[in-house]
Amino acid sequence: MKYLLYLTATGAQLWCRDRAGWHLAAGLADGPVWVLTNLPEESLAEIQVPRVFGRDRTDFLTRQLANQFPQTPFRTLLAAYPAGGLMDRLAPPRRTLMGLDAAQKVDAALDSLSAPIAGLWPMSMLLAHIGCKKSLPSALFVVLPGADALRIIYIKNHVPVLSRLIPGVSRPSEQAAEIIRTLRHLENTRVIERTGQQHPLLLLGEAEDLPALLRADRLDLIAPPAPWGKLPASDWLFALFDLALTSPAGQMAPLSRRTQYVANRMRAPAYAGAALCLALGLLAAADNLRNGVADYSKRSQIQDHAQLLTTQLAAAEQQMAGFGVPAELVRSAVALDQAEVESAPSLALQMQQIAQVIGQHDATRLERFDWRILSAGQAACTRGGATTASPAEPAAPDPAAKRLVEVSLELILAANQGERARFQTIVNLSSLMRKINGATLLQDPARELGQEVLSGGVARQQEGSAKALVWCLTLPGVRAAPASHTNPTVNSQS
């Protein structure tokens, strides 16, 4: 339910609006009250404003309001109708001031209210708000006939310039006479030129015989703008009540009168903002608390694990003390063993290299494959009475390799090969073995066959065409690459 205090020259009435409509309030208002005045002391004043901006312009208008209406705090600056160029729209050269020179009467009515005051609007301002619509003529009379008074507003260039309230005028002839008297006054003061043109008039409500009396003096009635349309005089008053409840621009009550209402309006957004800040703070605190609990739990787990490791280490120390061997010596031995295991050459890698060489000769069969790691300074290829031969152009060993691996293999060539093909196969196998990275070929059958004496242009065939040939070479002891790969399988037949 909303309340409106209607203040006239004859007294004040408190109205309330509910779903059924407007009716007089039975008691005191229990909510905000909008105040609407319809007094003769409502007056207008037009001033010229220099081309200043910002705070200088605001200070100038404030001083002009105080100078024009020094006896009342109920004063305001009406909104300017946008017209002219860009500078005129930004800083209009002329402004209209409105004041209510009935401070004592209005203060007495406001003091009688115990509810918050939403604001105060004069009837002249509401009628000007309707008459300044863009759909209406720029020069216009706005007339509101009532049971005990007649309100007349004249608007020129969409700006109100005159407001009159004539009390005790109820008959159509008297109302027409006052309207015509207002027209003559405006013509005498040169506000309206005497050109004989028709003057539009907006009559808010129906009055018997009034349109015919006005038409004789070149006053033509026009239809009210939307959304009001044609309303009876009583309904027009309630329509103005509804317009006041929308709190249009031009409120005239000072802030000291509206403190409670403004505070109540600001309280809800302030509480909402405080609740939002509190919720965000609680979320942030909860997140910090959750992170703190998680960190504390992790720290406890780490401490428990460290304590367990310390206990296990102490138990291991006690067990090792019973062996009669110092713990540091055991650690050194374990570290040395791990280093030896990690530095062991890769048998699979070197078998893959040899298999790639043998695989290029399909008719060649591997009879024996020996692989061993040589100790530092140990001679290679000396077992079984074999003699070490000087390599022919050996490949340079890898300087990063710390160990050497001896590889000895016996190969049986195809028995159906001729002597030249057999010799060429042996030479190719020896050449491919030398090309292995870091390989040094120490025992080479190709070199031994090349030293035999040729008879009749063909080398003497050794005993047993299927005799196994022995190659012996050294390879750098390197580890296999960490990436996983599939090594080819070399079948050894004996």
mmCIF file with all atom_site columns, C-alpha atoms in Angstrom, residues 103-177:
data_model
loop_
_atom_site.group_PDB
_atom_site.id
_atom_site.type_symbol
_atom_site.label_atom_id
_atom_site.label_alt_id
_atom_site.label_comp_id
_atom_site.label_asym_id
_atom_site.label_entity_id
_atom_site.label_seq_id
_atom_site.pdbx_PDB_ins_code
_atom_site.Cartn_x
_atom_site.Cartn_y
_atom_site.Cartn_z
_atom_site.occupancy
_atom_site.B_iso_or_equiv
_atom_site.pdbx_formal_charge
_atom_site.auth_seq_id
_atom_site.auth_comp_id
_atom_site.auth_asym_id
_atom_site.auth_atom_id
_atom_site.pdbx_PDB_model_num
ATOM 1  C CA . ALA A 1 103 ? 7.121   27.164 3.540   1.00 0.00 ? 103 ALA A CA 1
ATOM 2  C CA . GLN A 1 104 ? 5.165   27.448 6.796   1.00 0.00 ? 104 GLN A CA 1
ATOM 3  C CA . LYS A 1 105 ? 2.053   25.754 5.421   1.00 0.00 ? 105 LYS A CA 1
ATOM 4  C CA . VAL A 1 106 ? 4.081   22.936 3.852   1.00 0.00 ? 106 VAL A CA 1
ATOM 5  C CA . ASP A 1 107 ? 6.272   22.452 6.952   1.00 0.00 ? 107 ASP A CA 1
ATOM 6  C CA . ALA A 1 108 ? 3.183   22.195 9.144   1.00 0.00 ? 108 ALA A CA 1
ATOM 7  C CA . ALA A 1 109 ? 1.735   19.492 6.882   1.00 0.00 ? 109 ALA A CA 1
ATOM 8  C CA . LEU A 1 110 ? 5.011   17.557 6.772   1.00 0.00 ? 110 LEU A CA 1
ATOM 9  C CA . ASP A 1 111 ? 5.468   17.791 10.539  1.00 0.00 ? 111 ASP A CA 1
ATOM 10 C CA . SER A 1 112 ? 2.132   16.062 11.022  1.00 0.00 ? 112 SER A CA 1
ATOM 11 C CA . LEU A 1 113 ? 3.463   12.972 9.235   1.00 0.00 ? 113 LEU A CA 1
ATOM 12 C CA . SER A 1 114 ? 5.172   10.287 11.252  1.00 0.00 ? 114 SER A CA 1
ATOM 13 C CA . ALA A 1 115 ? 6.099   8.196  8.210   1.00 0.00 ? 115 ALA A CA 1
ATOM 14 C CA . PRO A 1 116 ? 9.136   8.768  5.939   1.00 0.00 ? 116 PRO A CA 1
ATOM 15 C CA . ILE A 1 117 ? 8.686   11.376 3.198   1.00 0.00 ? 117 ILE A CA 1
ATOM 16 C CA . ALA A 1 118 ? 9.521   10.154 -0.303  1.00 0.00 ? 118 ALA A CA 1
ATOM 17 C CA . GLY A 1 119 ? 9.423   13.614 -1.857  1.00 0.00 ? 119 GLY A CA 1
ATOM 18 C CA . LEU A 1 120 ? 7.327   16.645 -2.755  1.00 0.00 ? 120 LEU A CA 1
ATOM 19 C CA . TRP A 1 121 ? 5.989   17.538 -6.197  1.00 0.00 ? 121 TRP A CA 1
ATOM 20 C CA . PRO A 1 122 ? 3.813   20.578 -7.058  1.00 0.00 ? 122 PRO A CA 1
ATOM 21 C CA . MET A 1 123 ? 0.800   20.181 -9.345  1.00 0.00 ? 123 MET A CA 1
ATOM 22 C CA . SER A 1 124 ? 2.285   22.700 -11.785 1.00 0.00 ? 124 SER A CA 1
ATOM 23 C CA . MET A 1 125 ? 5.295   20.460 -12.329 1.00 0.00 ? 125 MET A CA 1
ATOM 24 C CA . LEU A 1 126 ? 3.172   17.374 -13.041 1.00 0.00 ? 126 LEU A CA 1
ATOM 25 C CA . LEU A 1 127 ? 0.997   19.288 -15.543 1.00 0.00 ? 127 LEU A CA 1
ATOM 26 C CA . ALA A 1 128 ? 4.135   20.649 -17.210 1.00 0.00 ? 128 ALA A CA 1
ATOM 27 C CA . HIS A 1 129 ? 5.496   17.086 -17.361 1.00 0.00 ? 129 HIS A CA 1
ATOM 28 C CA . ILE A 1 130 ? 2.414   16.063 -19.349 1.00 0.00 ? 130 ILE A CA 1
ATOM 29 C CA . GLY A 1 131 ? 2.254   19.186 -21.540 1.00 0.00 ? 131 GLY A CA 1
ATOM 30 C CA . CYS A 1 132 ? 5.944   19.042 -22.562 1.00 0.00 ? 132 CYS A CA 1
ATOM 31 C CA . LYS A 1 133 ? 5.589   15.729 -24.379 1.00 0.00 ? 133 LYS A CA 1
ATOM 32 C CA . LYS A 1 134 ? 7.154   15.718 -27.840 1.00 0.00 ? 134 LYS A CA 1
ATOM 33 C CA . SER A 1 135 ? 3.878   14.605 -29.418 1.00 0.00 ? 135 SER A CA 1
ATOM 34 C CA . LEU A 1 136 ? 2.124   17.831 -28.285 1.00 0.00 ? 136 LEU A CA 1
ATOM 35 C CA . PRO A 1 137 ? 2.505   21.332 -29.782 1.00 0.00 ? 137 PRO A CA 1
ATOM 36 C CA . SER A 1 138 ? 5.443   23.413 -28.524 1.00 0.00 ? 138 SER A CA 1
ATOM 37 C CA . ALA A 1 139 ? 3.060   26.241 -27.402 1.00 0.00 ? 139 ALA A CA 1
ATOM 38 C CA . LEU A 1 140 ? 0.150   24.953 -25.352 1.00 0.00 ? 140 LEU A CA 1
ATOM 39 C CA . PHE A 1 141 ? -2.363  25.767 -22.607 1.00 0.00 ? 141 PHE A CA 1
ATOM 40 C CA . VAL A 1 142 ? -2.842  22.987 -20.032 1.00 0.00 ? 142 VAL A CA 1
ATOM 41 C CA . VAL A 1 143 ? -6.039  23.353 -17.987 1.00 0.00 ? 143 VAL A CA 1
ATOM 42 C CA . LEU A 1 144 ? -7.156  21.196 -15.053 1.00 0.00 ? 144 LEU A CA 1
ATOM 43 C CA . PRO A 1 145 ? -10.690 22.157 -13.925 1.00 0.00 ? 145 PRO A CA 1
ATOM 44 C CA . GLY A 1 146 ? -11.651 21.108 -10.409 1.00 0.00 ? 146 GLY A CA 1
ATOM 45 C CA . ALA A 1 147 ? -14.608 21.301 -8.044  1.00 0.00 ? 147 ALA A CA 1
ATOM 46 C CA . ASP A 1 148 ? -13.174 24.241 -6.082  1.00 0.00 ? 148 ASP A CA 1
ATOM 47 C CA . ALA A 1 149 ? -10.267 25.597 -8.183  1.00 0.00 ? 149 ALA A CA 1
ATOM 48 C CA . LEU A 1 150 ? -8.929  25.926 -11.720 1.00 0.00 ? 150 LEU A CA 1
ATOM 49 C CA . ARG A 1 151 ? -5.253  25.291 -12.593 1.00 0.00 ? 151 ARG A CA 1
ATOM 50 C CA . ILE A 1 152 ? -3.827  26.869 -15.763 1.00 0.00 ? 152 ILE A CA 1
ATOM 51 C CA . ILE A 1 153 ? -0.308  26.226 -17.175 1.00 0.00 ? 153 ILE A CA 1
ATOM 52 C CA . TYR A 1 154 ? 1.070   27.864 -20.309 1.00 0.00 ? 154 TYR A CA 1
ATOM 53 C CA . ILE A 1 155 ? 3.953   26.177 -22.112 1.00 0.00 ? 155 ILE A CA 1
ATOM 54 C CA . LYS A 1 156 ? 6.080   27.885 -24.768 1.00 0.00 ? 156 LYS A CA 1
ATOM 55 C CA . ASN A 1 157 ? 8.779   26.035 -26.696 1.00 0.00 ? 157 ASN A CA 1
ATOM 56 C CA . HIS A 1 158 ? 8.192   22.994 -24.472 1.00 0.00 ? 158 HIS A CA 1
ATOM 57 C CA . VAL A 1 159 ? 9.041   25.058 -21.370 1.00 0.00 ? 159 VAL A CA 1
ATOM 58 C CA . PRO A 1 160 ? 6.442   26.173 -18.766 1.00 0.00 ? 160 PRO A CA 1
ATOM 59 C CA . VAL A 1 161 ? 6.379   29.968 -18.422 1.00 0.00 ? 161 VAL A CA 1
ATOM 60 C CA . LEU A 1 162 ? 3.167   30.626 -16.428 1.00 0.00 ? 162 LEU A CA 1
ATOM 61 C CA . SER A 1 163 ? 1.218   28.822 -13.707 1.00 0.00 ? 163 SER A CA 1
ATOM 62 C CA . ARG A 1 164 ? -2.079  30.053 -12.183 1.00 0.00 ? 164 ARG A CA 1
ATOM 63 C CA . LEU A 1 165 ? -4.426  28.593 -9.576  1.00 0.00 ? 165 LEU A CA 1
ATOM 64 C CA . ILE A 1 166 ? -7.810  30.350 -9.356  1.00 0.00 ? 166 ILE A CA 1
ATOM 65 C CA . PRO A 1 167 ? -9.809  29.176 -6.314  1.00 0.00 ? 167 PRO A CA 1
ATOM 66 C CA . GLY A 1 168 ? -13.643 29.273 -6.139  1.00 0.00 ? 168 GLY A CA 1
ATOM 67 C CA . VAL A 1 169 ? -14.102 28.819 -9.906  1.00 0.00 ? 169 VAL A CA 1
ATOM 68 C CA . SER A 1 170 ? -16.439 25.948 -10.691 1.00 0.00 ? 170 SER A CA 1
ATOM 69 C CA . ARG A 1 171 ? -18.925 27.103 -13.366 1.00 0.00 ? 171 ARG A CA 1
ATOM 70 C CA . PRO A 1 172 ? -17.902 26.703 -17.052 1.00 0.00 ? 172 PRO A CA 1
ATOM 71 C CA . SER A 1 173 ? -18.477 30.398 -17.822 1.00 0.00 ? 173 SER A CA 1
ATOM 72 C CA . GLU A 1 174 ? -16.189 31.472 -14.964 1.00 0.00 ? 174 GLU A CA 1
ATOM 73 C CA . GLN A 1 175 ? -13.536 28.935 -16.001 1.00 0.00 ? 175 GLN A CA 1
ATOM 74 C CA . ALA A 1 176 ? -13.670 30.131 -19.634 1.00 0.00 ? 176 ALA A CA 1
ATOM 75 C CA . ALA A 1 177 ? -13.360 33.751 -18.467 1.00 0.00 ? 177 ALA A CA 1
#
